[in-house]
């Protein structure tokens, strides 16, 4: 399996621009998570989906952030407009809960710099 | 002045020695715990997990210990190698019977440095 695939791996954008991060979960996984990692706050859960439906978006910082999952193999995290404080590594992760087990597999991350 | 940024605890060990990384979790309702390893420039990678009905689980060169009484988790790495250098995170969640779970809550991480 190719694992969780994210794009772009690196993005530098100017403040005010729209940023779209993309994720392809592991085939067959029905949970998808978006995390953000910064030095100040560590790894934070932003939102997660089950069977393409958003379950908990309480971690989304503000209305500038939105996430969609139009089908089982694709999700986007959008920031509009972007701000310098959004600079972070954004990880997508997926899981397929078995019997009382929920190992979450992470992608390599999208490194975002907003200048 | 006040430091800015997240200063991770650091554990420095000699190559070949055993390492013990500790983690205190916060949610008494958590019943599933995972250790992740994150190498520089990469995403967290699953190492080993443990359910709350167990207090010890062993993998290849790694052992996880769980003490629910004091909400403490530890990761033991035997005979550490240079490739073990990374940041190690513990994570907790609640796993619902029949599948499904909340997202993981991560600890702050420990930076393991292997000295030659």
Tab-separated table of C-alpha atoms in Angstrom:
chain	number	residue	atom	x	y	z
A	1	UNK	CA	0.000	0.000	0.000
A	2	UNK	CA	1.283	3.486	-0.810
A	3	UNK	CA	0.251	4.916	2.538
A	4	UNK	CA	-1.437	8.262	3.089
A	5	UNK	CA	-0.471	10.632	0.287
A	6	UNK	CA	-0.418	14.376	0.762
A	7	UNK	CA	0.231	17.240	-1.595
A	8	UNK	CA	1.879	19.619	-1.862
A	9	UNK	CA	4.814	18.584	0.327
A	10	UNK	CA	5.967	22.178	0.610
A	11	UNK	CA	4.185	25.435	-0.079
A	12	UNK	CA	5.199	29.031	0.394
A	13	UNK	CA	2.459	31.563	-0.131
A	14	UNK	CA	1.757	35.186	0.550
A	15	UNK	CA	-0.562	36.361	3.282
A	16	UNK	CA	-4.119	36.629	2.012
A	17	UNK	CA	-3.799	33.907	-0.589
A	18	UNK	CA	-5.891	30.778	-0.611
A	19	UNK	CA	-4.141	27.540	0.285
A	20	UNK	CA	-5.497	24.095	-0.553
A	21	UNK	CA	-3.918	20.980	0.908
A	22	UNK	CA	-4.838	17.577	-0.462
A	23	UNK	CA	-4.929	14.102	0.952
A	24	UNK	CA	-5.488	10.589	-0.326
A	25	UNK	CA	-6.101	8.174	2.541
A	26	UNK	CA	-5.106	4.543	2.575
A	27	UNK	CA	-7.563	2.534	0.506
A	28	UNK	CA	-10.231	0.950	2.670
A	29	UNK	CA	-9.743	3.302	5.590
A	30	UNK	CA	-12.992	4.925	6.620
A	31	UNK	CA	-11.640	7.497	9.047
A	32	UNK	CA	-9.659	10.530	7.897
A	33	UNK	CA	-8.004	13.063	10.184
A	34	UNK	CA	-6.355	16.437	9.645
A	35	UNK	CA	-3.706	17.471	12.179
A	36	UNK	CA	-1.537	20.545	12.477
A	37	UNK	CA	1.908	20.562	14.053
A	38	UNK	CA	3.731	23.629	15.327
A	39	UNK	CA	6.576	24.107	17.746
A	40	UNK	CA	4.325	26.083	20.067
A	41	UNK	CA	1.348	23.726	20.238
A	42	UNK	CA	2.626	20.339	19.103
A	43	UNK	CA	0.216	18.078	17.217
A	44	UNK	CA	-3.383	19.284	17.206
A	45	UNK	CA	-6.408	17.545	15.760
A	46	UNK	CA	-8.273	19.918	13.453
A	47	UNK	CA	-11.095	17.778	12.083
A	48	UNK	CA	-11.941	14.191	11.303
A	49	UNK	CA	-14.306	12.372	8.974
A	50	UNK	CA	-15.987	8.993	9.116
A	51	UNK	CA	-17.246	7.608	5.821
A	52	UNK	CA	-16.748	11.045	4.247
A	53	UNK	CA	-18.892	12.786	6.877
A	54	UNK	CA	-17.291	15.364	9.192
A	55	UNK	CA	-17.651	14.112	12.757
A	56	UNK	CA	-15.772	16.635	14.853
A	57	UNK	CA	-14.466	19.965	13.608
A	58	UNK	CA	-14.022	21.551	17.020
A	59	UNK	CA	-10.294	21.814	16.450
A	60	UNK	CA	-10.599	23.989	13.359
A	61	UNK	CA	-9.091	27.323	14.422
A	62	UNK	CA	-11.549	29.665	12.760
A	63	UNK	CA	-13.782	30.205	9.796
A	64	UNK	CA	-10.833	30.707	7.511
A	65	UNK	CA	-10.279	26.958	7.686
A	66	UNK	CA	-12.524	24.486	5.921
A	67	UNK	CA	-12.247	20.805	5.068
A	68	UNK	CA	-14.119	18.579	2.675
A	69	UNK	CA	-14.183	14.933	1.792
A	70	UNK	CA	-16.107	14.507	-1.454
A	71	UNK	CA	-15.351	10.802	-1.704
A	72	UNK	CA	-13.601	7.998	0.136
A	73	UNK	CA	-10.277	8.599	-1.555
A	74	UNK	CA	-9.852	12.350	-1.369
A	75	UNK	CA	-9.968	15.179	1.132
A	76	UNK	CA	-8.961	18.832	1.108
A	77	UNK	CA	-8.086	21.331	3.793
A	78	UNK	CA	-8.475	24.909	2.665
A	79	UNK	CA	-7.293	28.131	4.289
A	80	UNK	CA	-8.742	31.335	2.916
A	81	UNK	CA	-7.334	33.883	3.457
A	82	UNK	CA	-4.042	32.564	4.800
A	83	UNK	CA	-2.111	34.352	7.544
A	84	UNK	CA	1.495	34.018	8.739
A	85	UNK	CA	0.323	32.315	11.943
A	86	UNK	CA	-1.034	29.473	9.813
A	87	UNK	CA	2.534	28.448	9.024
A	88	UNK	CA	2.849	24.857	10.218
A	89	UNK	CA	3.059	21.284	9.062
A	90	UNK	CA	-0.353	19.868	8.221
A	91	UNK	CA	-0.737	16.122	8.471
A	92	UNK	CA	-3.452	13.971	7.051
A	93	UNK	CA	-4.013	10.572	8.632
A	94	UNK	CA	-6.370	7.674	8.106
A	95	UNK	CA	-7.503	4.599	9.979
A	96	UNK	CA	-9.681	1.562	9.689
A	97	UNK	CA	-10.881	0.586	13.103
A	98	UNK	CA	-10.892	-3.106	13.691
A	99	UNK	CA	-12.151	-4.715	16.804
A	100	UNK	CA	-11.354	-2.126	19.448
A	101	UNK	CA	-8.272	-1.012	17.586
A	102	UNK	CA	-7.731	2.283	15.891
A	103	UNK	CA	-4.209	2.609	14.568
A	104	UNK	CA	-3.914	5.896	12.743
A	105	UNK	CA	-1.448	6.176	9.883
A	106	UNK	CA	0.006	9.542	8.957
A	107	UNK	CA	1.122	11.021	5.691
A	108	UNK	CA	4.428	12.810	5.298
A	109	UNK	CA	2.838	16.206	5.839
A	110	UNK	CA	2.416	19.445	3.939
A	111	UNK	CA	4.879	22.097	5.092
A	112	UNK	CA	3.151	25.470	4.791
A	113	UNK	CA	4.882	28.820	5.088
A	114	UNK	CA	2.806	31.987	4.845
A	115	UNK	CA	4.864	35.141	4.398
B	1	UNK	CA	13.274	36.608	28.936
B	2	UNK	CA	10.556	34.062	28.462
B	3	UNK	CA	11.450	31.359	26.015
B	4	UNK	CA	9.312	30.959	22.956
B	5	UNK	CA	8.460	27.656	21.392
B	6	UNK	CA	8.011	24.152	22.538
B	7	UNK	CA	11.111	22.818	24.237
B	8	UNK	CA	10.860	19.090	24.082
B	9	UNK	CA	12.266	16.964	26.851
B	10	UNK	CA	15.440	15.341	25.615
B	11	UNK	CA	16.790	11.925	26.436
B	12	UNK	CA	20.358	11.192	25.444
B	13	UNK	CA	21.560	7.596	25.565
B	14	UNK	CA	24.593	5.675	24.392
B	15	UNK	CA	24.211	3.433	21.380
B	16	UNK	CA	23.483	-0.074	22.578
B	17	UNK	CA	21.936	1.026	25.871
B	18	UNK	CA	18.259	0.700	26.698
B	19	UNK	CA	16.007	3.758	26.589
B	20	UNK	CA	12.917	4.494	28.613
B	21	UNK	CA	10.604	7.274	27.498
B	22	UNK	CA	7.802	8.296	29.819
B	23	UNK	CA	4.427	9.878	29.221
B	24	UNK	CA	1.638	11.045	31.485
B	25	UNK	CA	-1.787	11.024	29.895
B	26	UNK	CA	-4.681	13.155	30.953
B	27	UNK	CA	-8.014	11.554	30.155
B	28	UNK	CA	-9.230	8.845	32.513
B	29	UNK	CA	-11.684	7.742	29.843
B	30	UNK	CA	-8.917	6.933	27.362
B	31	UNK	CA	-8.624	3.233	26.790
B	32	UNK	CA	-6.284	2.908	23.862
B	33	UNK	CA	-2.742	4.226	23.712
B	34	UNK	CA	-0.209	4.421	20.943
B	35	UNK	CA	3.446	5.341	20.692
B	36	UNK	CA	4.587	7.147	17.571
B	37	UNK	CA	8.060	7.918	16.283
B	38	UNK	CA	8.637	11.037	14.231
B	39	UNK	CA	11.883	11.458	12.346
B	40	UNK	CA	12.962	14.843	11.101
B	41	UNK	CA	10.919	15.940	8.110
B	42	UNK	CA	8.512	13.024	8.282
B	43	UNK	CA	5.103	12.208	9.655
B	44	UNK	CA	4.536	10.287	12.887
B	45	UNK	CA	5.031	6.575	12.426
B	46	UNK	CA	3.199	3.931	14.462
B	47	UNK	CA	5.452	1.927	16.794
B	48	UNK	CA	3.277	-0.004	19.220
B	49	UNK	CA	-0.096	0.226	20.873
B	50	UNK	CA	-1.754	-1.046	24.027
B	51	UNK	CA	-5.326	-1.347	25.246
B	52	UNK	CA	-6.364	-0.401	28.742
B	53	UNK	CA	-7.073	-4.014	29.670
B	54	UNK	CA	-3.363	-4.743	29.404
B	55	UNK	CA	-0.423	-3.405	31.391
B	56	UNK	CA	2.389	-4.557	29.138
B	57	UNK	CA	2.889	-5.293	25.480
B	58	UNK	CA	6.050	-6.237	23.652
B	59	UNK	CA	7.137	-5.740	20.110
B	60	UNK	CA	10.423	-6.027	18.340
B	61	UNK	CA	12.940	-4.254	20.616
B	62	UNK	CA	10.127	-2.175	22.111
B	63	UNK	CA	7.935	-2.642	25.147
B	64	UNK	CA	5.070	-0.447	26.282
B	65	UNK	CA	3.992	-0.353	29.905
B	66	UNK	CA	0.707	1.097	31.075
B	67	UNK	CA	-0.125	2.129	34.640
B	68	UNK	CA	-3.734	3.227	34.696
B	69	UNK	CA	-3.673	4.028	38.383
B	70	UNK	CA	-1.331	6.948	37.876
B	71	UNK	CA	-2.148	7.494	34.186
B	72	UNK	CA	1.364	6.763	33.078
B	73	UNK	CA	2.712	5.200	29.926
B	74	UNK	CA	6.279	4.272	29.087
B	75	UNK	CA	8.137	3.076	26.027
B	76	UNK	CA	11.217	0.958	26.454
B	77	UNK	CA	13.605	0.566	23.533
B	78	UNK	CA	16.192	-2.174	23.880
B	79	UNK	CA	19.721	-1.855	22.487
B	80	UNK	CA	19.183	1.549	20.930
B	81	UNK	CA	20.566	2.180	17.458
B	82	UNK	CA	21.358	5.410	15.600
B	83	UNK	CA	18.125	4.963	13.631
B	84	UNK	CA	16.157	5.286	16.849
B	85	UNK	CA	16.987	8.989	17.035
B	86	UNK	CA	13.671	10.787	16.686
B	87	UNK	CA	10.902	12.480	18.609
B	88	UNK	CA	8.612	10.013	20.348
B	89	UNK	CA	4.985	10.829	21.072
B	90	UNK	CA	2.472	9.024	23.167
B	91	UNK	CA	-1.145	9.350	22.110
B	92	UNK	CA	-4.410	8.482	23.772
B	93	UNK	CA	-7.939	7.954	22.573
B	94	UNK	CA	-11.166	6.211	23.336
B	95	UNK	CA	-11.969	3.278	21.123
B	96	UNK	CA	-15.605	2.381	20.831
B	97	UNK	CA	-16.610	-1.224	20.633
B	98	UNK	CA	-17.513	-2.176	17.100
B	99	UNK	CA	-15.042	0.277	15.663
B	100	UNK	CA	-14.601	3.991	15.598
B	101	UNK	CA	-12.829	6.324	17.923
B	102	UNK	CA	-12.214	9.940	18.610
B	103	UNK	CA	-9.070	11.438	17.143
B	104	UNK	CA	-5.846	10.896	18.984
B	105	UNK	CA	-4.661	13.342	21.622
B	106	UNK	CA	-0.895	13.618	21.495
B	107	UNK	CA	1.567	14.307	24.248
B	108	UNK	CA	4.274	16.891	23.746
B	109	UNK	CA	6.928	14.431	22.699
B	110	UNK	CA	10.403	13.453	23.824
B	111	UNK	CA	13.484	13.888	21.687
B	112	UNK	CA	15.657	10.785	21.846
B	113	UNK	CA	19.289	11.320	20.927
B	114	UNK	CA	21.597	8.355	20.436
B	115	UNK	CA	25.235	9.022	21.250
B	116	UNK	CA	27.803	6.955	19.340
